[in-house]
PDB file of C-alpha atoms and ligand atoms in Angstrom:
ATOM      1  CA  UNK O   1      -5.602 -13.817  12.129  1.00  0.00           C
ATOM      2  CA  UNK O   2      -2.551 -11.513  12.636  1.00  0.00           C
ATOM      3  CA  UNK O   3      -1.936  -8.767  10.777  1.00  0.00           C
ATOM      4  CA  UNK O   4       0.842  -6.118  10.465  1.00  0.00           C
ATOM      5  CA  UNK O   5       0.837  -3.450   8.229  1.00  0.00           C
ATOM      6  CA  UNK O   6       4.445  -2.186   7.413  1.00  0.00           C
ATOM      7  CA  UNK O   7       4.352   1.277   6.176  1.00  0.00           C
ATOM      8  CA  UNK O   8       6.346   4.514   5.619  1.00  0.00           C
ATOM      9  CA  UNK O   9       5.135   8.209   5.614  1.00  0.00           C
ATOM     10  CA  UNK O  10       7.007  11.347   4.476  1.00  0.00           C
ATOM     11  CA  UNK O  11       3.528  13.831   5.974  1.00  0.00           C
ATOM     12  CA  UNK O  12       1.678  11.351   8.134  1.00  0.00           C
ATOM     13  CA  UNK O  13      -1.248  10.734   5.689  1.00  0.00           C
ATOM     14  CA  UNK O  14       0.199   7.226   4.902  1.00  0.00           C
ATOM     15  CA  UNK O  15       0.792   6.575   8.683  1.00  0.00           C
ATOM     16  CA  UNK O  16      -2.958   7.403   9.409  1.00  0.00           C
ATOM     17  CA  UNK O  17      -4.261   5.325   6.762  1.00  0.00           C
ATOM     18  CA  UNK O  18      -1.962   2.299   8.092  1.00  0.00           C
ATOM     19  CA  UNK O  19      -3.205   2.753  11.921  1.00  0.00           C
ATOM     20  CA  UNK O  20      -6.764   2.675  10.486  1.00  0.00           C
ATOM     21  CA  UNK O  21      -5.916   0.004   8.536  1.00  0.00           C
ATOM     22  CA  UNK O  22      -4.273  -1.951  11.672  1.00  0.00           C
ATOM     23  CA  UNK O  23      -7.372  -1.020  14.046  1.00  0.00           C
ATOM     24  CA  UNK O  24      -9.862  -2.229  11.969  1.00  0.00           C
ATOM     25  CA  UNK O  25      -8.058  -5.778  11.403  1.00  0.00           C
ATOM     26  CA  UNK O  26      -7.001  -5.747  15.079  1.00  0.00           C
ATOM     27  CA  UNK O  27      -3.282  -5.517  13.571  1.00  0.00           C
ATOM     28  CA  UNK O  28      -0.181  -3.793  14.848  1.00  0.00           C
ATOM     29  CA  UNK O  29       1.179  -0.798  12.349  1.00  0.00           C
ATOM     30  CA  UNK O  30       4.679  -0.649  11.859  1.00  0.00           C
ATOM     31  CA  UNK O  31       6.640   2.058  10.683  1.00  0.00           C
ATOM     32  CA  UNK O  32       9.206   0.510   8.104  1.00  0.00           C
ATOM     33  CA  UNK O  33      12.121   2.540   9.860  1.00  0.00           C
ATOM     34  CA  UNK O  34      11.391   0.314  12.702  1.00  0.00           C
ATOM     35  CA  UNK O  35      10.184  -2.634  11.058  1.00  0.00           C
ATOM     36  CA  UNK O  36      12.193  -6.149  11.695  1.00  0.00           C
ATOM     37  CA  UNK O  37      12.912  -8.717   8.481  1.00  0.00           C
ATOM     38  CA  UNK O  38      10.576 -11.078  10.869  1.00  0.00           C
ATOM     39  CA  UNK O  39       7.693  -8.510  10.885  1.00  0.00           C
ATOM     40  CA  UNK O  40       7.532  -9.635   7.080  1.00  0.00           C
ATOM     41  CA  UNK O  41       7.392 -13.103   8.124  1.00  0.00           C
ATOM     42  CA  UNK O  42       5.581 -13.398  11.348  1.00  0.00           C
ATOM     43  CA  UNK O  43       1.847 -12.872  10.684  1.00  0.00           C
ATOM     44  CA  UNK O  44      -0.970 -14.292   8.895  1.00  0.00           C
ATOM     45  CA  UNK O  45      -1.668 -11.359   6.369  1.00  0.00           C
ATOM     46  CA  UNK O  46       1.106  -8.487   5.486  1.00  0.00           C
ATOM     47  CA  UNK O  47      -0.240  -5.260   4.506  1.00  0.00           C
ATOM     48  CA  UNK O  48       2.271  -2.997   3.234  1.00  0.00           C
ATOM     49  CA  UNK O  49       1.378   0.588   2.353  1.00  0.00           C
ATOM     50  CA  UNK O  50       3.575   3.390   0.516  1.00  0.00           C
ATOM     51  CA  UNK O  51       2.517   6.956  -0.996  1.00  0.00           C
ATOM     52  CA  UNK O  52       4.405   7.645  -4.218  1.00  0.00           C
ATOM     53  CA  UNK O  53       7.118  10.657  -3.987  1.00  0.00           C
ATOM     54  CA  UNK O  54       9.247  11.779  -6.982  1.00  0.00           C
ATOM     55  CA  UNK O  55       7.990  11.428  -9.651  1.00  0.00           C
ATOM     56  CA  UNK O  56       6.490   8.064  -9.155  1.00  0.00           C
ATOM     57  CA  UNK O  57       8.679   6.686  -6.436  1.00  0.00           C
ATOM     58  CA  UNK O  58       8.796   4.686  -3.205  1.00  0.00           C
ATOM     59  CA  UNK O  59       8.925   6.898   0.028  1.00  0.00           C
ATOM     60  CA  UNK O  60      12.370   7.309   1.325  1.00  0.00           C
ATOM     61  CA  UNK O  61      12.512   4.975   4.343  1.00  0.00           C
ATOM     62  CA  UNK O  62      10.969   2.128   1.791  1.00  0.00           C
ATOM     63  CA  UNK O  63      14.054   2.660  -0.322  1.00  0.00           C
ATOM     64  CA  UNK O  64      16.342   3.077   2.980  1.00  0.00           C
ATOM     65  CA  UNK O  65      15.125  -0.278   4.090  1.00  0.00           C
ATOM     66  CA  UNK O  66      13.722  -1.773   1.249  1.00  0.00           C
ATOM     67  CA  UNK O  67      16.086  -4.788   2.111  1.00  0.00           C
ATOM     68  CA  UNK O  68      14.381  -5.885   5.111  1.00  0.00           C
ATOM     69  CA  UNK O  69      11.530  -6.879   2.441  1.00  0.00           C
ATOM     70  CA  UNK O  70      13.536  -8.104  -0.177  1.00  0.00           C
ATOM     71  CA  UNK O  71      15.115 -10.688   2.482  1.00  0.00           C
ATOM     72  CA  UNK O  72      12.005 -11.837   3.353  1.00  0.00           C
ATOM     73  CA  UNK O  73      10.607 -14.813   2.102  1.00  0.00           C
ATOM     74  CA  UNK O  74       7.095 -14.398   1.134  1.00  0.00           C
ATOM     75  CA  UNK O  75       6.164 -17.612  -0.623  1.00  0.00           C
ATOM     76  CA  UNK O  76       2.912 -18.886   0.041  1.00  0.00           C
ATOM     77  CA  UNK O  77       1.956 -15.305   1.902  1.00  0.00           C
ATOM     78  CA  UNK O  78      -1.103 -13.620   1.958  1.00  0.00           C
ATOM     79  CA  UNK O  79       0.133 -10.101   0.787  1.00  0.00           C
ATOM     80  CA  UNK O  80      -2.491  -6.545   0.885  1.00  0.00           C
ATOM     81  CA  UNK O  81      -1.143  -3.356  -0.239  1.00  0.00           C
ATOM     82  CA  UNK O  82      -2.314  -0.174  -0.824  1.00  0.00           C
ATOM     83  CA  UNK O  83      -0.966   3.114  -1.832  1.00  0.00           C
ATOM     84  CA  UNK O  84      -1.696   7.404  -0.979  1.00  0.00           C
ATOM     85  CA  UNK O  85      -1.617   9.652  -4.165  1.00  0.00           C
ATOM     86  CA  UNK O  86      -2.221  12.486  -5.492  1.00  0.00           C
ATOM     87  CA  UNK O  87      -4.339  11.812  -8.399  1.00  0.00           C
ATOM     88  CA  UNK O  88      -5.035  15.590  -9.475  1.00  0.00           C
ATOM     89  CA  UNK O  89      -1.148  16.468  -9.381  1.00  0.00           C
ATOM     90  CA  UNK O  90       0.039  13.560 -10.558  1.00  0.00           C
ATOM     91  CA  UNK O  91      -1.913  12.267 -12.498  1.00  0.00           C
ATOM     92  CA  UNK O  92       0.698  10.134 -14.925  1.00  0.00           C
ATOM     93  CA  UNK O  93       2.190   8.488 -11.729  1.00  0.00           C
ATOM     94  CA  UNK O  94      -0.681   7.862  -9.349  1.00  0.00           C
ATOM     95  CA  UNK O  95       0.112   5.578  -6.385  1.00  0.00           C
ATOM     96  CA  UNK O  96       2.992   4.264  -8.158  1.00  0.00           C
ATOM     97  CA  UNK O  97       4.689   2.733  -5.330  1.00  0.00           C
ATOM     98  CA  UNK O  98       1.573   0.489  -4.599  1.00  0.00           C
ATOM     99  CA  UNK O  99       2.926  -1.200  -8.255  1.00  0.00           C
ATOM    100  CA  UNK O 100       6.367  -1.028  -6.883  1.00  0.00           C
ATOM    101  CA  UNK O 101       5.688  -2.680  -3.652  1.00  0.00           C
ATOM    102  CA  UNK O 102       3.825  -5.300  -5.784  1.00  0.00           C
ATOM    103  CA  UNK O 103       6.413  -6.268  -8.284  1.00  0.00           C
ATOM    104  CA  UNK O 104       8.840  -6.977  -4.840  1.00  0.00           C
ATOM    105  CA  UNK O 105       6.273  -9.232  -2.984  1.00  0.00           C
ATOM    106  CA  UNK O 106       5.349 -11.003  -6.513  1.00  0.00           C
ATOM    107  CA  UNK O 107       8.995 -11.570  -7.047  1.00  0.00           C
ATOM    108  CA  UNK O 108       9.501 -12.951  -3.262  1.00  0.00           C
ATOM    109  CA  UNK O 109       6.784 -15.456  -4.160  1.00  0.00           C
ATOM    110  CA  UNK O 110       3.790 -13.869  -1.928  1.00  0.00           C
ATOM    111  CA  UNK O 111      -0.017 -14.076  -3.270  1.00  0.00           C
ATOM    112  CA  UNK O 112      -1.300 -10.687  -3.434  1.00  0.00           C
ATOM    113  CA  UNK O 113      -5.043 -10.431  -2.414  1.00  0.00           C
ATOM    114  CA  UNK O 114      -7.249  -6.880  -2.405  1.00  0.00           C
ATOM    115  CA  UNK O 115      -7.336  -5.807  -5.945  1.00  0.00           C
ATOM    116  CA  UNK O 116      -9.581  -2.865  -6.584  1.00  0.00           C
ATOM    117  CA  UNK O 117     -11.608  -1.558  -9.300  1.00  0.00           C
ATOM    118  CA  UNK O 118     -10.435   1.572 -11.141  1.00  0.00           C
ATOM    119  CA  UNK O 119     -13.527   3.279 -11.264  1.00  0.00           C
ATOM    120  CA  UNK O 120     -14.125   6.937  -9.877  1.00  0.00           C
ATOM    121  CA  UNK O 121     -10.865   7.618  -9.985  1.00  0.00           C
ATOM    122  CA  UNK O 122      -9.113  10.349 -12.924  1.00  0.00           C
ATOM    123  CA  UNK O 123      -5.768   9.773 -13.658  1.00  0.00           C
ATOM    124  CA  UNK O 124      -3.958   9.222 -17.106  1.00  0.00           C
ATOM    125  CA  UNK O 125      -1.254   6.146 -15.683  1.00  0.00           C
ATOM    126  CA  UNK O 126      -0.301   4.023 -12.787  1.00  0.00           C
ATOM    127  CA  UNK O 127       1.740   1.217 -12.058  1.00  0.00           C
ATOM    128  CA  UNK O 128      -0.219  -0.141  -9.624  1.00  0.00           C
ATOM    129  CA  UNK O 129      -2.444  -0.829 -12.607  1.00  0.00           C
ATOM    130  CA  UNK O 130      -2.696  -4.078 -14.072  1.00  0.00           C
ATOM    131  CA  UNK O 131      -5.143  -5.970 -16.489  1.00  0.00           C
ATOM    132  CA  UNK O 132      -7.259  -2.965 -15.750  1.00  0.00           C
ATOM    133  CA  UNK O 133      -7.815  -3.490 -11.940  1.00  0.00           C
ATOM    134  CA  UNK O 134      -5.358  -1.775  -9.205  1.00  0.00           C
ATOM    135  CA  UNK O 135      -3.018  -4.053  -7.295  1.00  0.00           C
ATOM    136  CA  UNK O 136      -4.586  -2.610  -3.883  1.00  0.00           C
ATOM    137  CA  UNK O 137      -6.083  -0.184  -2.131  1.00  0.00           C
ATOM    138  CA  UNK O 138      -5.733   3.395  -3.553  1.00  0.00           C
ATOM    139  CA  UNK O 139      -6.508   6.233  -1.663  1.00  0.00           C
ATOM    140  CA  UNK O 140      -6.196  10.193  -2.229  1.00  0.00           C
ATOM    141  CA  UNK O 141      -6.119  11.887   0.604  1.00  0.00           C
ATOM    142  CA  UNK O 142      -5.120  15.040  -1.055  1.00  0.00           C
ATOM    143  CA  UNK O 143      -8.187  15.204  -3.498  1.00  0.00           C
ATOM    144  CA  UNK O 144     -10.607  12.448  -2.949  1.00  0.00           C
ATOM    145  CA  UNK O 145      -9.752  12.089   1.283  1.00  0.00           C
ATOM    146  CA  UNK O 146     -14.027  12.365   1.401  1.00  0.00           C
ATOM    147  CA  UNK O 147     -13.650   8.802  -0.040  1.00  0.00           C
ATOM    148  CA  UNK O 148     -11.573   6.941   1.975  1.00  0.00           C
ATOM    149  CA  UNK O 149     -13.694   5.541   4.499  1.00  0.00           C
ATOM    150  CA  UNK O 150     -16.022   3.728   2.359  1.00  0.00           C
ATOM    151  CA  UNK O 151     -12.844   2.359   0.366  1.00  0.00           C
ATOM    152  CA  UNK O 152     -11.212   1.349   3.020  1.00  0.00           C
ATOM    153  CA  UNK O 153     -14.287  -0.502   4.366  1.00  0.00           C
ATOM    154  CA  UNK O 154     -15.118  -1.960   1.240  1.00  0.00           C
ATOM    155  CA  UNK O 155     -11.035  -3.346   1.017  1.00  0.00           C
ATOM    156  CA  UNK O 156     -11.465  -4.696   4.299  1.00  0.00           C
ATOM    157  CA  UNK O 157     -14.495  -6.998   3.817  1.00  0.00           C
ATOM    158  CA  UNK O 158     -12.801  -8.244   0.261  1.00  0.00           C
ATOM    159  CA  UNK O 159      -9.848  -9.052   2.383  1.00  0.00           C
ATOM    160  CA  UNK O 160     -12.272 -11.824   4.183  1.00  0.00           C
TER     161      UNK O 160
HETATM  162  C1  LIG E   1       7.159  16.116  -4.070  1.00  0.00           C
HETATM  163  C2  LIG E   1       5.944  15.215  -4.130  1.00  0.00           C
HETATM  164  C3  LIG E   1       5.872  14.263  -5.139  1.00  0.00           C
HETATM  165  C4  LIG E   1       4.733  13.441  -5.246  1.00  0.00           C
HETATM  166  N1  LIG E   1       4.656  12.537  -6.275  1.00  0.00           N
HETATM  167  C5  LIG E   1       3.542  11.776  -6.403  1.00  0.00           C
HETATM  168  C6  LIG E   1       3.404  10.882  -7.506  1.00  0.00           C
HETATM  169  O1  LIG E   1       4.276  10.744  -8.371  1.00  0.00           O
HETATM  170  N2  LIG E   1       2.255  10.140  -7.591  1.00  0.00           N
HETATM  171  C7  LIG E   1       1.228  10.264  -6.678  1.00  0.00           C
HETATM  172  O2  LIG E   1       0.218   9.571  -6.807  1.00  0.00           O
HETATM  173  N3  LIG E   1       1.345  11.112  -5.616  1.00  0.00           N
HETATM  174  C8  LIG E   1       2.454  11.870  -5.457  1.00  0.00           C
HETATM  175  N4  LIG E   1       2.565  12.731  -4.394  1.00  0.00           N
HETATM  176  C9  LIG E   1       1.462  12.824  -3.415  1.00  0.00           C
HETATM  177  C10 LIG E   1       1.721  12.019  -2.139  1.00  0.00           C
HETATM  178  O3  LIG E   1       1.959  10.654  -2.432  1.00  0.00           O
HETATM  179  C11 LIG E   1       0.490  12.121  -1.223  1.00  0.00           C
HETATM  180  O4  LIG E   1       0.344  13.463  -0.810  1.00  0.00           O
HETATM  181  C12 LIG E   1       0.554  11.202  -0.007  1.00  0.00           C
HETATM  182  O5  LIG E   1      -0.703  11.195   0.643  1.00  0.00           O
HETATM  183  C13 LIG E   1       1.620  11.620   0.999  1.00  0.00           C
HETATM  184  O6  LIG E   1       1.676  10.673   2.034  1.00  0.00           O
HETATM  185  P1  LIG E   1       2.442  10.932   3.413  1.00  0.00           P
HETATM  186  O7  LIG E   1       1.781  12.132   4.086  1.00  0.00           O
HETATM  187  O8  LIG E   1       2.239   9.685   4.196  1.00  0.00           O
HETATM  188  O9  LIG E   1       3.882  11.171   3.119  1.00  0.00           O
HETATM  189  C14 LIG E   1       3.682  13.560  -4.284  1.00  0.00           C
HETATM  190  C15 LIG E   1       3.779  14.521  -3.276  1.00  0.00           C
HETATM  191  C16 LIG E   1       4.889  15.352  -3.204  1.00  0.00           C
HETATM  192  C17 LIG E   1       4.950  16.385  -2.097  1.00  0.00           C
END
């Protein structure tokens, strides 16, 4: 299996989850500033990973170059996301670029594997939320970081 995971990163948390991400799936991680429309294409699973600025946004470099994934064509692709938030500060837009990111690779035709359960997190609304599960991995690295690990592992291993 190849993997890339295409991700951007204001701080570097984001970037750190991706490499982990990439290491553990023997992947490459690819910073979307550098990423090439056949990055999208070229690979047997596409992980794509935002945190949410704003107030519920994509990261910067996503919306700088958000057309080198919405040129791609995804149909029939095996898509994983997942998303860094802040649930504690934000708690009415947590990883809201996770639901972003989804509603692009949906619309490009891709089949979006990875959902996660909600539980033990505390946050009042998310669009990465849907039909009560989220759309991919969500991580906190600014108040739940303790949990990552496990998450992450847990992701992996769903992601077969
Ligand atoms: C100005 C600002 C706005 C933010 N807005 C949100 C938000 O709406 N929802 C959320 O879940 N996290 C929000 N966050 C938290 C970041 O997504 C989180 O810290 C993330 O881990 C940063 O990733 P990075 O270091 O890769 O840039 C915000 C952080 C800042 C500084």
């Amino acid at each position: 299996m190849s993997v890339n995971v295409i991700f951007g990163s204001d701080g570097g948390a984001t970037e750190a989850v991706a490499s982990r991400i990439a290491r553990r799936l023997q992947g490459r991680a690819i910073d979307i500033k550098a990423a090439t429309p056949d990055d999208f294409e070229n690979c047997s699973l596409l992980v794509l990973g935002s945190p949410t600025y704003g107030n519920g946004d994509l990261q910067s470099d996503w919306e700088a170059h958000l057309d080198k994934l919405t040129g791609a064509n995804l149909v029939g692709r095996r898509v994983a996301l997942f998303g860094t938030g802040d649930q504690v500060t934000y708690p009415d837009s947590f990883v809201d670029a996770m639901g972003i990111l989804y509603d692009h690779v949906v619309n490009r035709g891709a089949t979006v594997v990875g959902f996660t359960e909600t539980k033990g997190y505390d946050y009042t609304a998310s669009l990465a939320e849907r039909d009560g599960r989220f759309v991919g991995l969500a991580l906190d690295q600014d108040s739940q970081a303790s949990r990552s690990e496990k998450r992450i592992s847990a992701w992996i291993e769903s992601l077969g």
